Coordinates of C-alpha atoms in Angstrom, one line a residue:
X10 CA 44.6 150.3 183.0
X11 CA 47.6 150.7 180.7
X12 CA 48.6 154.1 182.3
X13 CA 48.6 151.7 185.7
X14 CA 50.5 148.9 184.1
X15 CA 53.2 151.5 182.6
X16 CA 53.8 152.8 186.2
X17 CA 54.4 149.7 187.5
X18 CA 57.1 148.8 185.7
X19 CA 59.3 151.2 187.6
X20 CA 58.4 150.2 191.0
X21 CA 62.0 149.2 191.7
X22 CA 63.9 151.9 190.7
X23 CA 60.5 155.4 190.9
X24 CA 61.4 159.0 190.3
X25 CA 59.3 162.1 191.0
X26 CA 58.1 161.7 187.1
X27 CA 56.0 158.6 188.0
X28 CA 54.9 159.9 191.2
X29 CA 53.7 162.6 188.9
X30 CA 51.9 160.1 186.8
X31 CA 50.4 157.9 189.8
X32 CA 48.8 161.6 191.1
X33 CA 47.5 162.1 187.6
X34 CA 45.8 158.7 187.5
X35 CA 44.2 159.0 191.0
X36 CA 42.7 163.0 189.9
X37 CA 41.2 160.8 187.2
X38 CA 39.4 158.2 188.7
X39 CA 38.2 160.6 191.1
X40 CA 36.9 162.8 188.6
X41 CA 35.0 159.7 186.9
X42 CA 33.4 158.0 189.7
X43 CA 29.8 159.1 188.3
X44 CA 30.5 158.3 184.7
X45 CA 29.3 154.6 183.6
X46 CA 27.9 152.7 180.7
X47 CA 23.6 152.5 180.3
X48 CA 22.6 149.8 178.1
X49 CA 18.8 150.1 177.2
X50 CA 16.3 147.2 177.8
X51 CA 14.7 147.3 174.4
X52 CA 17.2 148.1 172.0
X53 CA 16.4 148.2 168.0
X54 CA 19.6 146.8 166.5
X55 CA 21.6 144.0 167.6
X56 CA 24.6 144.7 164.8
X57 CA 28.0 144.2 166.1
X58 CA 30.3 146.8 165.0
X59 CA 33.8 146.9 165.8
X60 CA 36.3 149.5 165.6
X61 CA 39.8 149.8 166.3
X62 CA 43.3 151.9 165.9
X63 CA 46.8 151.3 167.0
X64 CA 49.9 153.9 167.1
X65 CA 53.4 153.4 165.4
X66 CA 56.3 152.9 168.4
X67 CA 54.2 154.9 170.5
X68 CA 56.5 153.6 173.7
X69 CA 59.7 155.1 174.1
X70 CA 61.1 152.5 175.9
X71 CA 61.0 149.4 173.6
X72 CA 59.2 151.2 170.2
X73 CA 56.1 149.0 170.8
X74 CA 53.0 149.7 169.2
X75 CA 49.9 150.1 171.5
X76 CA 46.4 149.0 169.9
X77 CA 43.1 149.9 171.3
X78 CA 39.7 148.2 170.2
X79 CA 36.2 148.4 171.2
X80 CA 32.9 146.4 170.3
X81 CA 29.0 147.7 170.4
X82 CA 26.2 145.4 170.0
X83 CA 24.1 147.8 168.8
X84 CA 24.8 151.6 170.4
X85 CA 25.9 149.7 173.8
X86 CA 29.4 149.1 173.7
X87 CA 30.2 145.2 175.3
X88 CA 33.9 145.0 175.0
X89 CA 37.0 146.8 174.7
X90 CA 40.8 146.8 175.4
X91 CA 44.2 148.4 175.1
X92 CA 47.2 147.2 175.2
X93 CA 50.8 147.2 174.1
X94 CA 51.6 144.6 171.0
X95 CA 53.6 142.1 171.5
X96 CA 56.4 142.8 168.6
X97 CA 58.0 145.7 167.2
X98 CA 56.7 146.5 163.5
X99 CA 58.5 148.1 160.7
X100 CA 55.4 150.6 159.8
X101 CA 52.0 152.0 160.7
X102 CA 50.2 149.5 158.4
X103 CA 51.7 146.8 160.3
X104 CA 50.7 148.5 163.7
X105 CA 47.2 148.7 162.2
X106 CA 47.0 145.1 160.6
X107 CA 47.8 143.5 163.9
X108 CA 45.1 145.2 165.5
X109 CA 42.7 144.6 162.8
X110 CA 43.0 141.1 163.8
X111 CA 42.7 141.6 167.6
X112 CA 39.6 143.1 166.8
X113 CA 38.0 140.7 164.0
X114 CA 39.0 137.9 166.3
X115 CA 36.7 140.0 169.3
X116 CA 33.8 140.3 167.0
X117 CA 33.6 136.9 165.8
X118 CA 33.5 135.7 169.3
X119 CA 30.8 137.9 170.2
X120 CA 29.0 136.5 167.7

């Protein structure tokens, strides 16, 4: 979804780069159209476990951090996102911290 959302931005004014891009994204999803999640009936654990992990100014554009999250119940993953923060940090930890929260804020909805 984020590769999407990046391409979009340059609707108005598209070189042969992101037509490079949108081709990429389309071999993908073909390529994935058999590849889902399975969650069991009878699972043993019901433990929420949440991980998580951002980059420094990973967009060349505007320096933004992206973060990335993702929730299991158990081994059966429930939740997850990516997407670019919405400030520009001085330093990885920073990057990191905001997505800590992202996440801890996920997990105690789930709960």
């Amino acid at each position: 979804m984020f590769s999407v959302c990046l391409c979009a931005r340059f609707q108005a004014d598209p070189k042969e780069s992101h037509l490079t891009a949108v081709k990429r994204i389309f071999r993908y999803l073909l390529g994935t159209q058999g590849i889902g999640n399975w969650y069991p009936r009878h699972s043993t654990s019901f433990e929420i476990i949440g991980f998580f992990d951002s980059d420094f100014a990973g967009c060349k554009v505007d320096r933004k951090s992206t973060s990335g999250t993702c929730q299991f119940i158990g081994q059966s993953l429930v939740s997850w996102s990516s997407r670019k923060q919405n400030s520009i940090v001085l330093s990885t930890a920073e990057a990191e911290y905001i997505t800590l929260g992202s996440c801890v804020a996920q997990v105690l909805w789930l709960k």
